[in-house]
Coordinates of C-alpha atoms in Angstrom, one line a residue:
Chain J
M1 CA -38.8 -15.7 24.6
G2 CA -36.9 -17.5 27.0
S3 CA -35.6 -16.8 30.5
P4 CA -32.2 -15.2 31.2
V5 CA -31.2 -18.4 32.5
F6 CA -31.7 -20.4 29.2
Y7 CA -29.3 -17.9 27.4
L8 CA -26.7 -17.8 29.8
R9 CA -26.8 -22.1 29.6
R10 CA -26.7 -21.7 26.0
L11 CA -23.7 -19.3 26.3
R12 CA -22.0 -21.7 28.4
T13 CA -22.4 -24.9 26.2
L14 CA -21.1 -22.3 23.4
I15 CA -18.2 -21.4 25.3
Q16 CA -17.3 -25.3 26.1
T17 CA -17.9 -26.7 22.8
E18 CA -16.6 -23.7 20.2
V19 CA -14.3 -22.1 22.2
L20 CA -12.7 -23.7 25.0
V21 CA -11.6 -26.7 22.5
L22 CA -9.5 -24.3 20.1
P23 CA -6.4 -22.9 21.0
S24 CA -6.8 -19.8 18.5
R25 CA -10.1 -19.2 20.3
I26 CA -9.0 -19.8 23.3
T27 CA -6.0 -17.2 22.5
V28 CA -8.8 -14.7 21.4
L29 CA -10.8 -15.3 24.6
V30 CA -7.9 -14.7 26.8
F31 CA -6.5 -11.5 24.9
S32 CA -9.8 -9.8 24.9
L33 CA -10.5 -10.6 28.8
G34 CA -6.9 -9.3 29.3
L35 CA -7.3 -6.1 27.2
L36 CA -10.6 -5.1 29.2
L37 CA -8.8 -5.8 32.6
L38 CA -5.5 -4.4 32.1
P39 CA -6.8 -0.9 33.8
L40 CA -6.9 -3.0 37.2
F41 CA -2.9 -3.6 36.8
T42 CA -1.4 -0.6 35.4
R43 CA -2.6 2.8 34.5
D44 CA 0.5 4.2 33.1
P45 CA -0.6 6.7 30.8
Y46 CA 1.8 5.8 27.8
V47 CA 1.0 2.3 28.0
L48 CA -2.7 3.0 28.0
R49 CA -2.0 5.5 25.3
I50 CA 0.0 3.1 23.0
L51 CA -3.1 0.4 23.2
I52 CA -5.7 3.4 22.5
L53 CA -4.0 4.0 19.2
T54 CA -3.4 0.3 18.4
S55 CA -7.1 -0.6 18.8
I56 CA -7.9 2.4 16.3
F57 CA -5.8 1.1 13.9
A58 CA -6.6 -2.4 14.4
I59 CA -10.2 -1.4 13.5
L60 CA -8.8 0.3 10.4
A61 CA -6.7 -2.8 9.4
A62 CA -9.6 -5.1 9.6
S63 CA -11.7 -2.7 7.7
W64 CA -9.2 -3.0 4.9
D65 CA -9.3 -6.8 5.2
L66 CA -13.3 -6.7 4.9
L67 CA -12.6 -5.0 1.4
S68 CA -9.4 -6.0 0.3
G69 CA -9.1 -9.4 1.8
F70 CA -12.8 -10.9 1.3
T71 CA -13.5 -9.2 -1.7
G72 CA -10.6 -9.5 -3.6
Q73 CA -10.9 -5.3 -4.3
I74 CA -7.1 -4.6 -3.6
N75 CA -7.3 -0.7 -2.0
F76 CA -4.3 1.2 -1.9
G77 CA -5.9 4.2 -0.7
H78 CA -7.5 3.1 2.6
A79 CA -6.1 6.5 4.0
L80 CA -9.0 8.2 2.3
F81 CA -11.5 6.6 4.4
F82 CA -9.7 7.3 7.6
G83 CA -9.0 11.1 6.8
V84 CA -12.3 11.7 5.5
G85 CA -13.8 10.0 8.6
S86 CA -11.6 12.2 10.9
Y87 CA -11.9 15.6 9.0
S88 CA -15.6 15.5 8.6
T89 CA -15.8 14.3 12.0
A90 CA -13.5 17.4 13.3
L91 CA -15.2 19.7 11.1
L92 CA -18.7 18.6 12.4
N93 CA -17.3 18.7 15.9
I94 CA -16.0 22.4 15.4
H95 CA -18.6 24.0 13.8
A96 CA -21.8 21.8 14.4
H97 CA -20.6 21.6 18.5
L98 CA -21.7 17.9 18.1
P99 CA -20.0 15.6 21.0
P100 CA -18.2 12.6 20.1
W101 CA -20.7 10.0 20.4
A102 CA -22.8 11.7 17.5
G103 CA -20.0 13.1 15.5
I104 CA -17.7 10.2 14.9
P105 CA -21.0 8.0 13.3
L106 CA -21.8 11.4 11.2
G107 CA -18.2 11.3 10.2
A108 CA -18.1 7.6 9.2
L109 CA -21.1 8.1 7.0
G110 CA -19.1 11.0 5.4
A111 CA -16.3 8.3 5.0
V112 CA -19.2 6.2 3.5
L113 CA -19.7 8.9 0.9
A114 CA -16.3 8.8 -0.2
G115 CA -16.4 5.1 -0.4
L116 CA -19.5 5.4 -2.6
V117 CA -17.7 8.5 -4.9
I118 CA -14.5 5.9 -5.0
G119 CA -16.5 2.8 -5.4
I120 CA -18.6 3.3 -8.4
P121 CA -15.9 4.7 -10.9
C122 CA -13.9 1.8 -9.5
L123 CA -16.4 -1.1 -10.6
R124 CA -15.2 -1.2 -13.8
L125 CA -11.5 -1.6 -12.8
R126 CA -10.1 -4.9 -12.0
G127 CA -6.6 -6.5 -10.0
T128 CA -3.9 -3.5 -10.6
Y129 CA -5.8 -1.3 -11.9
L130 CA -8.0 -0.8 -9.2
A131 CA -5.1 -1.1 -6.7
L132 CA -3.4 1.6 -8.4
T133 CA -6.2 3.8 -9.3
T134 CA -7.5 3.8 -5.7
L135 CA -4.0 4.8 -4.8
A136 CA -4.9 8.0 -6.3
F137 CA -8.0 9.4 -4.4
P138 CA -6.1 10.4 -1.4
I139 CA -3.6 12.3 -3.0
I140 CA -6.0 14.3 -5.0
L141 CA -7.7 14.9 -1.7
L142 CA -4.7 15.7 -0.3
G143 CA -4.2 18.5 -2.9
V144 CA -7.5 19.9 -2.1
V145 CA -7.0 19.9 1.7
F146 CA -3.9 22.1 0.9
A147 CA -5.4 24.3 -1.8
I148 CA -8.0 25.2 0.4
P149 CA -6.6 26.4 4.0
G150 CA -9.8 28.3 5.2
I151 CA -11.8 25.0 5.4
T152 CA -9.2 22.5 6.1
G153 CA -6.6 24.3 8.0
G154 CA -3.6 23.2 5.5
E155 CA -0.9 21.8 6.7
L156 CA -1.8 22.2 10.1
G157 CA -5.2 20.7 10.1
I158 CA -8.4 21.3 12.3
S159 CA -7.5 21.6 16.2
G160 CA -9.3 22.1 19.2
L161 CA -11.5 19.2 19.0
S162 CA -13.4 18.3 22.0
R163 CA -12.0 15.4 24.4
L164 CA -13.2 11.7 23.4
S165 CA -14.2 11.2 27.1
G166 CA -13.0 13.1 30.2
S167 CA -10.3 10.4 31.5
R168 CA -7.4 8.6 29.5
V169 CA -9.1 5.0 31.0
G170 CA -12.0 6.2 29.8
D171 CA -10.5 6.9 26.3
Y172 CA -9.1 3.2 26.6
Y173 CA -12.2 1.7 27.4
I174 CA -14.1 3.5 24.7
T175 CA -11.7 2.1 21.8
V176 CA -10.7 -0.9 23.3
I177 CA -14.7 -2.1 23.5
L178 CA -15.1 -0.8 20.1
M179 CA -12.4 -2.5 18.5
L180 CA -13.9 -5.9 20.3
G181 CA -17.0 -4.8 19.3
L182 CA -16.5 -3.8 16.1
G183 CA -13.8 -6.4 15.3
G184 CA -16.5 -9.1 16.0
V185 CA -19.1 -7.1 13.8
M186 CA -16.9 -7.3 10.9
W187 CA -15.8 -11.0 11.5
K188 CA -19.5 -12.0 11.9
I189 CA -20.2 -10.2 8.4
T190 CA -17.4 -12.3 6.6
D191 CA -18.9 -15.3 8.7
S192 CA -22.5 -14.8 7.1
K193 CA -24.2 -15.3 3.7
T194 CA -22.9 -11.8 2.0
G195 CA -19.3 -12.7 3.2
I196 CA -19.4 -15.9 1.7
I197 CA -20.3 -14.1 -1.4
F198 CA -17.4 -11.5 -1.1
H199 CA -15.3 -14.4 -0.9
A200 CA -16.8 -15.6 -3.9
I201 CA -16.5 -12.5 -6.2
R202 CA -12.7 -12.6 -4.9
E203 CA -12.3 -16.2 -6.2
D204 CA -14.2 -15.7 -9.4
E205 CA -16.7 -12.9 -10.1
L206 CA -17.7 -14.1 -13.2
A207 CA -19.0 -17.2 -11.9
V208 CA -20.7 -15.4 -8.9
R209 CA -22.6 -13.3 -11.6
A210 CA -23.6 -16.3 -13.9
S211 CA -25.4 -17.6 -10.5
G212 CA -27.8 -14.9 -10.8
L213 CA -25.9 -12.6 -8.1
N214 CA -25.9 -8.8 -8.4
T215 CA -21.9 -8.3 -7.9
V216 CA -22.0 -4.6 -8.7
R217 CA -24.5 -4.2 -5.1
Y218 CA -22.2 -6.8 -3.2
K219 CA -19.0 -4.7 -4.5
L220 CA -20.4 -1.4 -3.4
L221 CA -21.5 -3.0 -0.5
A222 CA -18.3 -4.1 0.7
F223 CA -16.9 -0.9 -0.3
C224 CA -19.5 1.1 2.1
L225 CA -19.4 -1.3 5.1
S226 CA -15.3 -1.1 4.7
S227 CA -15.1 3.0 4.4
F228 CA -17.7 3.0 7.3
F229 CA -15.4 1.2 9.8
A230 CA -12.2 2.6 8.5
G231 CA -14.3 6.0 9.1
I232 CA -15.2 5.3 12.5
A233 CA -11.5 4.7 12.9
G234 CA -10.4 8.1 12.0
G235 CA -13.2 9.9 13.9
L236 CA -11.7 8.1 17.0
Y237 CA -8.4 9.1 15.8
A238 CA -9.2 12.7 15.5
H239 CA -10.7 13.3 18.8
L240 CA -7.7 11.1 20.3
M241 CA -5.3 13.5 19.1
R242 CA -8.0 16.4 19.2
T243 CA -6.8 17.5 15.8
A244 CA -7.6 16.3 11.9
G245 CA -4.3 16.7 9.5
P246 CA -3.3 16.1 6.3
S247 CA -1.1 13.0 7.8
T248 CA -4.2 11.2 7.5
L249 CA -4.3 11.1 4.0
E250 CA -0.5 10.4 3.3
V251 CA 0.3 7.6 1.1
G252 CA 2.5 6.2 4.0
T253 CA -0.8 5.9 6.0
S254 CA -2.4 3.6 3.5
F255 CA 0.6 1.9 3.2
Q256 CA 1.3 1.1 6.8
V257 CA -2.2 -0.4 7.0
I258 CA -1.4 -2.9 4.1
I259 CA 1.9 -3.8 6.0
W260 CA -0.2 -4.4 9.0
A261 CA -3.1 -6.5 7.4
V262 CA -1.0 -8.8 5.2
F263 CA 1.7 -9.1 7.9
G264 CA -0.9 -10.3 10.2
G265 CA -2.5 -12.4 8.0
M266 CA -5.1 -11.3 5.3
V267 CA -8.8 -12.9 4.8
S268 CA -9.5 -13.1 8.4
I269 CA -10.2 -10.4 10.2
Y270 CA -8.5 -11.3 13.5
G271 CA -5.0 -11.9 11.4
P272 CA -4.9 -8.0 10.6
I273 CA -5.7 -6.8 14.2
A274 CA -3.4 -9.1 15.5
G275 CA -0.9 -7.4 13.0
V276 CA -1.4 -4.1 14.5
F277 CA -1.2 -5.2 17.7
I278 CA 2.0 -7.2 16.9
L279 CA 3.6 -4.2 14.9
F280 CA 2.5 -0.9 16.4
P281 CA 3.8 -1.8 19.8
L282 CA 6.7 -3.0 18.3
L283 CA 7.5 0.4 16.8
E284 CA 7.3 2.2 19.7
F285 CA 9.3 -0.4 21.4
L286 CA 12.0 0.5 19.0
R287 CA 12.3 3.8 20.1
I288 CA 14.9 2.4 22.1
L289 CA 16.9 2.4 18.7
P290 CA 15.6 5.8 17.7
K291 CA 17.9 6.9 14.7
I292 CA 17.3 3.0 13.0
R293 CA 14.0 2.3 14.0
M294 CA 12.0 2.5 11.1
L295 CA 15.0 0.6 9.2
V296 CA 14.7 -2.1 11.9
F297 CA 11.3 -2.6 11.6
A298 CA 11.1 -2.5 7.9
F299 CA 13.6 -5.6 7.9
I300 CA 11.8 -7.5 10.5
V301 CA 8.6 -7.2 8.3
L302 CA 10.7 -8.4 5.6
L303 CA 12.6 -11.2 7.2
T304 CA 9.2 -12.8 8.5
L305 CA 7.5 -12.4 4.8
L306 CA 10.3 -14.5 3.4
Y307 CA 9.7 -17.3 6.1
M308 CA 5.7 -17.1 6.4
P309 CA 4.2 -15.3 3.3
E310 CA 0.8 -16.5 4.2
G311 CA 1.2 -13.7 7.2
L312 CA 2.0 -14.6 11.0
I313 CA -1.2 -15.5 12.2
P314 CA -2.5 -17.9 9.8
W315 CA 1.0 -19.7 10.2
I316 CA 0.7 -20.0 13.9
R317 CA -2.8 -21.5 13.5
D318 CA -1.5 -24.0 11.0
K319 CA 1.0 -25.0 13.6
I320 CA -1.2 -25.4 16.4
E321 CA -4.4 -27.0 14.6
K322 CA -5.3 -29.2 12.2
E323 CA -8.3 -29.4 9.8
C324 CA -10.4 -32.5 9.5
P325 CA -9.9 -34.0 6.6
R326 CA -13.4 -35.1 6.5
C327 CA -15.6 -32.5 7.7
K328 CA -13.4 -29.4 7.7
V329 CA -13.6 -28.8 11.0
R330 CA -10.7 -27.1 13.0
N331 CA -9.3 -29.2 15.7
A332 CA -6.8 -28.8 18.1
A333 CA -3.2 -30.5 17.0
T334 CA -2.9 -32.2 19.8
R335 CA -6.0 -34.2 19.1
K336 CA -5.6 -37.8 17.5
T337 CA -9.4 -37.6 16.2
C338 CA -11.6 -35.4 14.9
R339 CA -14.2 -34.0 17.7
V340 CA -17.4 -33.7 15.2
C341 CA -16.8 -36.8 13.0
A342 CA -14.6 -38.4 14.9
A343 CA -12.4 -39.1 11.7
S344 CA -8.7 -39.9 12.4
L345 CA -6.3 -37.1 12.0
E346 CA -3.2 -38.7 11.5
K347 CA -1.4 -37.9 8.1
A348 CA -2.0 -41.5 6.1
Chain Z
M1 CA 5.9 31.1 -19.7
L2 CA 5.1 28.9 -22.4
Q3 CA 8.8 27.8 -22.8
D4 CA 8.9 27.0 -19.3
I5 CA 6.1 24.7 -19.6
I6 CA 7.2 23.3 -23.1
I7 CA 10.8 22.0 -21.5
N8 CA 9.5 21.3 -17.9
G9 CA 6.9 19.2 -19.5
L10 CA 9.4 18.0 -21.6
V11 CA 12.1 16.9 -19.1
N12 CA 9.6 15.5 -16.7
G13 CA 7.6 13.6 -19.2
S14 CA 11.0 11.8 -20.1
I15 CA 12.1 11.2 -16.6
Y16 CA 8.7 9.9 -16.0
A17 CA 8.7 7.9 -19.4
L18 CA 12.0 6.2 -18.3
L19 CA 10.5 5.3 -14.9
A20 CA 7.4 3.7 -16.2
I21 CA 8.6 1.7 -19.1
G22 CA 10.8 -0.2 -16.5
F23 CA 7.9 -0.7 -13.8
S24 CA 5.9 -2.1 -16.4
L25 CA 8.5 -4.1 -17.8
I26 CA 9.2 -5.9 -14.5
F27 CA 4.9 -6.3 -14.2
G28 CA 4.4 -7.3 -17.4
V29 CA 7.1 -10.4 -17.1
A30 CA 6.8 -11.2 -13.3
R31 CA 4.0 -9.7 -11.9
I32 CA 5.7 -7.7 -9.5
V33 CA 4.4 -4.3 -8.5
N34 CA 7.5 -3.1 -7.8
I35 CA 6.6 -0.2 -5.1
A36 CA 10.5 -0.3 -4.8
H37 CA 11.0 1.1 -8.5
T38 CA 11.7 5.0 -7.8
A39 CA 13.2 3.5 -4.6
F40 CA 16.0 2.7 -6.8
Y41 CA 16.4 5.6 -8.8
M42 CA 16.7 7.5 -5.7
L43 CA 19.8 5.2 -4.5
A44 CA 21.7 5.6 -7.8
A45 CA 20.9 9.8 -7.1
Y46 CA 22.8 8.9 -4.0
F47 CA 25.2 6.3 -5.4
I48 CA 26.5 9.8 -7.5
Y49 CA 26.8 11.6 -5.0
I50 CA 28.6 9.5 -2.9
G51 CA 31.1 8.7 -6.1
F52 CA 31.2 12.5 -6.4
H53 CA 31.6 14.1 -3.1
Y54 CA 33.4 11.3 -1.1
L55 CA 35.4 9.2 -3.5
G56 CA 36.2 12.4 -5.8
A57 CA 35.5 10.8 -9.2
P58 CA 34.3 13.2 -12.0
P59 CA 30.6 13.5 -12.6
V60 CA 30.7 11.3 -15.3
L61 CA 32.6 8.7 -14.3
A62 CA 30.6 8.9 -11.0
I63 CA 27.5 8.4 -13.0
V64 CA 29.4 5.7 -15.0
L65 CA 30.2 3.9 -11.7
A66 CA 26.6 4.4 -10.1
V67 CA 24.2 2.5 -12.8
P68 CA 25.9 -0.8 -12.6
A69 CA 26.0 -0.1 -8.4
T70 CA 22.4 0.0 -8.6
V71 CA 21.6 -2.4 -10.9
L72 CA 23.7 -5.3 -8.8
T73 CA 21.7 -3.8 -5.4
A74 CA 18.8 -3.9 -6.5
L75 CA 19.6 -7.8 -8.0
V76 CA 20.6 -9.1 -4.5
C77 CA 17.7 -7.4 -2.6
F78 CA 15.3 -9.1 -5.6
R79 CA 17.2 -12.5 -5.2
L80 CA 17.1 -12.4 -1.4
F81 CA 13.8 -10.9 -0.9
I82 CA 11.3 -11.1 -3.7
D83 CA 12.3 -14.1 -5.3
P84 CA 11.4 -16.8 -2.6
I85 CA 8.0 -15.7 -2.3
Q86 CA 6.7 -14.8 -5.6
E87 CA 4.1 -17.3 -5.9
H88 CA 2.1 -15.1 -3.0
E89 CA 0.9 -11.8 -4.6
A90 CA 0.3 -9.7 -1.3
A91 CA 3.3 -10.7 0.4
V92 CA 5.5 -9.7 -2.9
L93 CA 3.7 -6.2 -2.4
I94 CA 4.5 -5.5 0.7
A95 CA 8.0 -6.9 0.6
T96 CA 8.8 -4.3 -2.2
I97 CA 7.1 -1.5 0.2
A98 CA 9.2 -2.6 2.6
L99 CA 12.3 -2.8 0.9
A100 CA 11.4 0.6 -0.4
M101 CA 11.4 1.9 3.2
V102 CA 14.7 0.0 4.0
I103 CA 16.2 2.0 1.4
Q104 CA 14.8 5.3 2.5
E105 CA 15.6 4.8 6.1
A106 CA 19.1 3.5 5.3
L107 CA 19.7 6.6 3.7
L108 CA 18.3 8.8 6.6
V109 CA 20.6 7.1 8.8
V110 CA 23.8 7.4 6.4
F111 CA 23.0 11.2 4.9
G112 CA 20.5 12.8 7.8
G113 CA 17.6 14.4 6.2
H114 CA 19.2 16.9 4.8
Y115 CA 18.9 18.3 1.0
L116 CA 22.3 17.6 -1.0
G117 CA 23.1 18.7 -4.6
V118 CA 25.7 17.5 -7.3
P119 CA 26.4 20.3 -9.8
P120 CA 25.3 20.3 -13.3
L121 CA 27.8 18.6 -15.5
I122 CA 27.8 21.6 -17.9
S123 CA 26.6 24.8 -17.0
G124 CA 25.4 27.9 -19.2
Y125 CA 22.5 28.3 -21.9
V126 CA 21.9 27.7 -25.3
E127 CA 19.4 29.8 -27.2
L128 CA 16.4 27.9 -28.7
L129 CA 14.0 29.4 -30.6
G130 CA 14.7 32.5 -28.8
V131 CA 14.4 31.0 -25.0
R132 CA 17.2 30.6 -23.1
V133 CA 17.4 26.8 -21.9
T134 CA 20.2 25.5 -19.4
K135 CA 22.6 23.1 -21.4
Q136 CA 21.9 20.6 -18.4
H137 CA 18.4 20.2 -19.7
V138 CA 19.2 19.6 -23.2
L139 CA 21.6 17.1 -21.9
A140 CA 19.0 15.2 -20.0
L141 CA 16.6 15.3 -22.9
G142 CA 19.5 14.2 -25.2
F143 CA 20.5 11.1 -22.6
V144 CA 16.6 10.2 -22.2
L145 CA 16.4 9.6 -26.0
V146 CA 19.5 7.4 -26.3
A147 CA 18.3 5.5 -23.4
L148 CA 14.8 5.2 -25.0
A149 CA 16.3 4.3 -28.5
L150 CA 18.3 1.7 -26.8
V151 CA 15.7 0.1 -24.7
W152 CA 13.6 0.1 -28.4
V153 CA 16.3 -1.6 -29.7
L154 CA 16.9 -4.2 -26.9
L155 CA 13.4 -5.4 -26.6
M156 CA 12.9 -5.3 -30.4
R157 CA 15.9 -6.2 -32.0
T158 CA 17.7 -8.8 -29.8
R159 CA 16.9 -12.4 -28.6
I160 CA 16.8 -11.4 -25.3
G161 CA 14.1 -8.5 -25.8
L162 CA 12.2 -11.4 -27.6
A163 CA 12.3 -13.3 -24.6
I164 CA 11.2 -10.5 -22.3
R165 CA 8.6 -9.7 -24.8
V166 CA 7.1 -13.4 -25.2
T167 CA 7.2 -13.7 -21.3
A168 CA 5.2 -10.7 -20.8
Q169 CA 2.3 -12.2 -22.9
D170 CA 2.1 -15.4 -21.7
R171 CA 4.1 -17.3 -18.8
E172 CA 2.9 -20.4 -18.7
I173 CA 3.3 -20.9 -22.5
A174 CA 6.9 -19.2 -22.4
N175 CA 7.6 -21.6 -19.5
L176 CA 5.9 -24.6 -21.4
M177 CA 8.0 -23.5 -24.5
G178 CA 11.2 -24.2 -22.3
M179 CA 12.5 -20.6 -21.5
D180 CA 13.7 -20.2 -18.1
V181 CA 11.4 -17.6 -17.0
R182 CA 12.9 -17.1 -13.7
R183 CA 16.3 -16.0 -15.8
V184 CA 14.3 -13.9 -18.0
A185 CA 12.4 -12.3 -14.7
M186 CA 16.2 -11.6 -13.4
V187 CA 17.4 -9.7 -16.9
T188 CA 14.2 -8.0 -17.4
M189 CA 14.8 -6.6 -13.6
A190 CA 18.2 -5.7 -14.5
V191 CA 16.9 -3.9 -17.1
S192 CA 14.0 -2.2 -15.2
V193 CA 16.5 -1.1 -12.4
M194 CA 19.1 0.3 -14.9
L195 CA 16.4 2.5 -16.6
A196 CA 15.5 3.9 -13.2
A197 CA 19.0 4.6 -12.2
V198 CA 19.5 6.3 -15.5
A199 CA 16.5 8.4 -14.6
G200 CA 18.2 9.1 -11.4
A201 CA 21.3 10.2 -12.9
I202 CA 19.8 12.6 -15.0
V203 CA 17.5 13.7 -12.3
V204 CA 20.7 14.6 -10.1
P205 CA 21.9 18.1 -11.5
L206 CA 18.3 19.3 -11.8
T207 CA 17.1 18.4 -8.5
V208 CA 18.0 18.3 -4.8
L209 CA 18.4 14.8 -3.5
D210 CA 16.5 14.2 0.0
P211 CA 15.5 10.4 1.4
H212 CA 12.0 11.2 0.5
M213 CA 12.4 12.1 -2.9
W214 CA 11.2 8.5 -4.3
M215 CA 7.4 9.2 -3.0
H216 CA 6.4 11.9 -5.9
P217 CA 7.8 9.9 -8.7
L218 CA 6.5 6.9 -7.6
I219 CA 2.8 8.2 -7.7
M220 CA 3.5 9.8 -10.9
M221 CA 4.5 6.8 -12.4
L222 CA 1.9 4.5 -11.0
A223 CA -0.6 6.6 -12.6
I224 CA 1.2 6.7 -15.6
V225 CA 1.3 2.6 -16.0
V226 CA -2.3 2.6 -15.3
L227 CA -2.9 5.8 -17.7
G228 CA -1.1 3.9 -20.4
G229 CA -2.1 0.8 -20.0
V230 CA -0.4 -2.1 -17.7
G231 CA 2.4 -3.6 -19.5
S232 CA 2.4 -1.5 -22.5
V233 CA 5.4 0.4 -23.2
K234 CA 4.1 2.8 -26.1
G235 CA 1.1 3.3 -23.2
S236 CA 3.8 4.1 -20.7
L237 CA 5.3 6.8 -23.2
L238 CA 2.6 8.8 -23.9
G239 CA 1.1 8.6 -20.5
S240 CA 4.2 10.1 -19.0
F241 CA 4.2 13.1 -21.6
I242 CA 0.4 13.6 -20.9
L243 CA 1.0 13.8 -17.4
G244 CA 4.6 15.4 -17.4
F245 CA 2.6 18.1 -19.3
A246 CA -0.3 18.5 -17.2
E247 CA 1.8 19.0 -14.0
A248 CA 3.8 21.7 -15.9
L249 CA 0.8 23.3 -16.8
V250 CA -0.9 23.3 -13.6
V251 CA 2.2 24.4 -11.9
F252 CA 2.5 27.4 -14.0
L253 CA -1.2 28.4 -14.5
I254 CA -3.1 27.8 -11.5
P255 CA -2.6 29.5 -8.2
M256 CA -1.6 27.3 -5.4
G257 CA -0.7 24.8 -8.5
A258 CA 2.5 23.6 -6.6
F259 CA -0.3 21.6 -4.1
L260 CA -2.6 20.6 -6.8
K261 CA -0.2 19.3 -9.7
G262 CA -0.5 15.5 -8.1
S263 CA -4.3 16.1 -8.1
V264 CA -5.0 17.1 -11.3
A265 CA -2.7 14.8 -12.7
L266 CA -4.5 11.6 -11.0
S267 CA -7.5 13.4 -12.1
I268 CA -6.7 12.9 -15.7
M269 CA -6.0 9.0 -14.9
I270 CA -9.0 8.6 -13.4
L271 CA -11.1 10.5 -16.3
V272 CA -9.2 8.3 -18.8
L273 CA -9.8 5.1 -16.9
L274 CA -13.2 5.8 -16.8
I275 CA -13.8 5.9 -20.6
R276 CA -11.4 3.3 -21.0
P277 CA -11.0 0.7 -17.6
E278 CA -7.9 -0.7 -19.2
G279 CA -6.1 2.2 -20.0
L280 CA -5.3 3.6 -23.3
F281 CA -3.1 0.9 -24.9
G282 CA -3.9 -1.5 -22.3
V283 CA -4.4 -5.4 -23.0
A284 CA -7.1 -7.2 -21.0
F285 CA -4.8 -10.3 -19.6
E286 CA -6.6 -13.7 -20.0
E287 CA -7.1 -14.2 -16.0
E288 CA -7.9 -11.0 -15.0
R289 CA -10.7 -10.4 -17.1

């Protein structure tokens, strides 16, 4: 089915006509390349560690967006998937001695199970009820974790997991490539027909059902997909920290995910990823002011929202790109005419 | 044992009731899920601590001063951070989360993470049906009853109460009828935070203060509001006592109960929702169906 040269040529055309014409896509490309090439320039373990954690949380925030942003099923308890993923990965590693590459996907399947367990009752709930109910699940599990210390290790958690890979650079490449890959997969999902149905469910569920689609199936699918990706993030986190502890299930973790995603810009997948890549290193940087670190952080979030209530990334994107009024294709803000239909982009 | 359960259930339930009713009011009127609600409750408790320990005011005066101070702070925060982005629901949500974090961290910076306490207003016990109950608990219950009665009068017997109820039922029609919906929202915010502040004032002598004390009541309050039906005052009241008693029962009857008290209360909420998705007294909002 075609030679590699053919595919390479197609890739080149794609990059030339679809990627290099838009500032936002160039930024994504440069950003990905920069992340991949970074270890050539610095091997500072501290920098690498921050970026590894950032990548893990980027997967988590993007998975929240897949469920809550696209399907509109606002989930206040995303820490549940993260925690279940990391606890089941840890248990598999400790008791069944599974290596990380096998344990993490299986742990993510555990998170999918959790997604089904909360997804099925939550199908009946909408809006605020759903949001506030999902908040309860990780807290219930946290109570259980504390009540059966024999299995979960109680407050200390499960420690002594095997390493993700032999070296820091190895860990870095595993998490960064997984982040870029899974981010791409999630973006592809939201761009596919299924993603459009997710979007439609958020806008008007009744209308989707009226057009003969089984919204229950799609909502459960969204729960499963989202919990799978969040579970992978949880498993990676457990292997990186070499412990799985109750902090993964705390309310603060759920809130943190929402802050990252909404700050970066919901309903875009790349928005939450960018949100994590801005806020997480920022929080680390603020260690220069140890006492008021969180205070400054919360203020920055508050003030940014005041001026960009749609999130940071959509705000920037609208500054550097314009949408063609006729064919709805995005164009660089510097162009005078649309790159596809040549309609004038000047405001009438 | 039984007496402990009853007293604890009643006191916790009534404090949750004050919090949940306030949260329910502002959600109903302005559609704001105010995560910072219990942070204001904590703020009131700390204001009383400041008044008592730093300014040397007598406890009653400290309470009387702390409530308006909290309401004023809340209104300023609301005006500055929430009001300008009211149209964006997600942004309002994290703005309130961030606000709660700001309050928590500010208290951490000023007071550190220590446990602080304020002495009870009155000491000693009374005998109730052969049970010794601290006078402070009796006083707390009395306070709650008075506060609830005042809220009922405000909502049912005054013009502003009518405005709040009307706006909660249908914002758009209220707006079309020439009501200043934003002003109603401000007034509701004031009433709602006042209830939280009163709850804080009642809690102060019964518990220890630390900058994380808002978390547990927040979760219980959210569970109660969902259990009772979002926007229903009656539901919030009933839900508070159900969860308050459930908590007390678990703590006193089950081994490791202190860990499980939140879990059991939240499981009750989920069970109720499985049977009645709109909560006990919920009304399905037109746009949310």
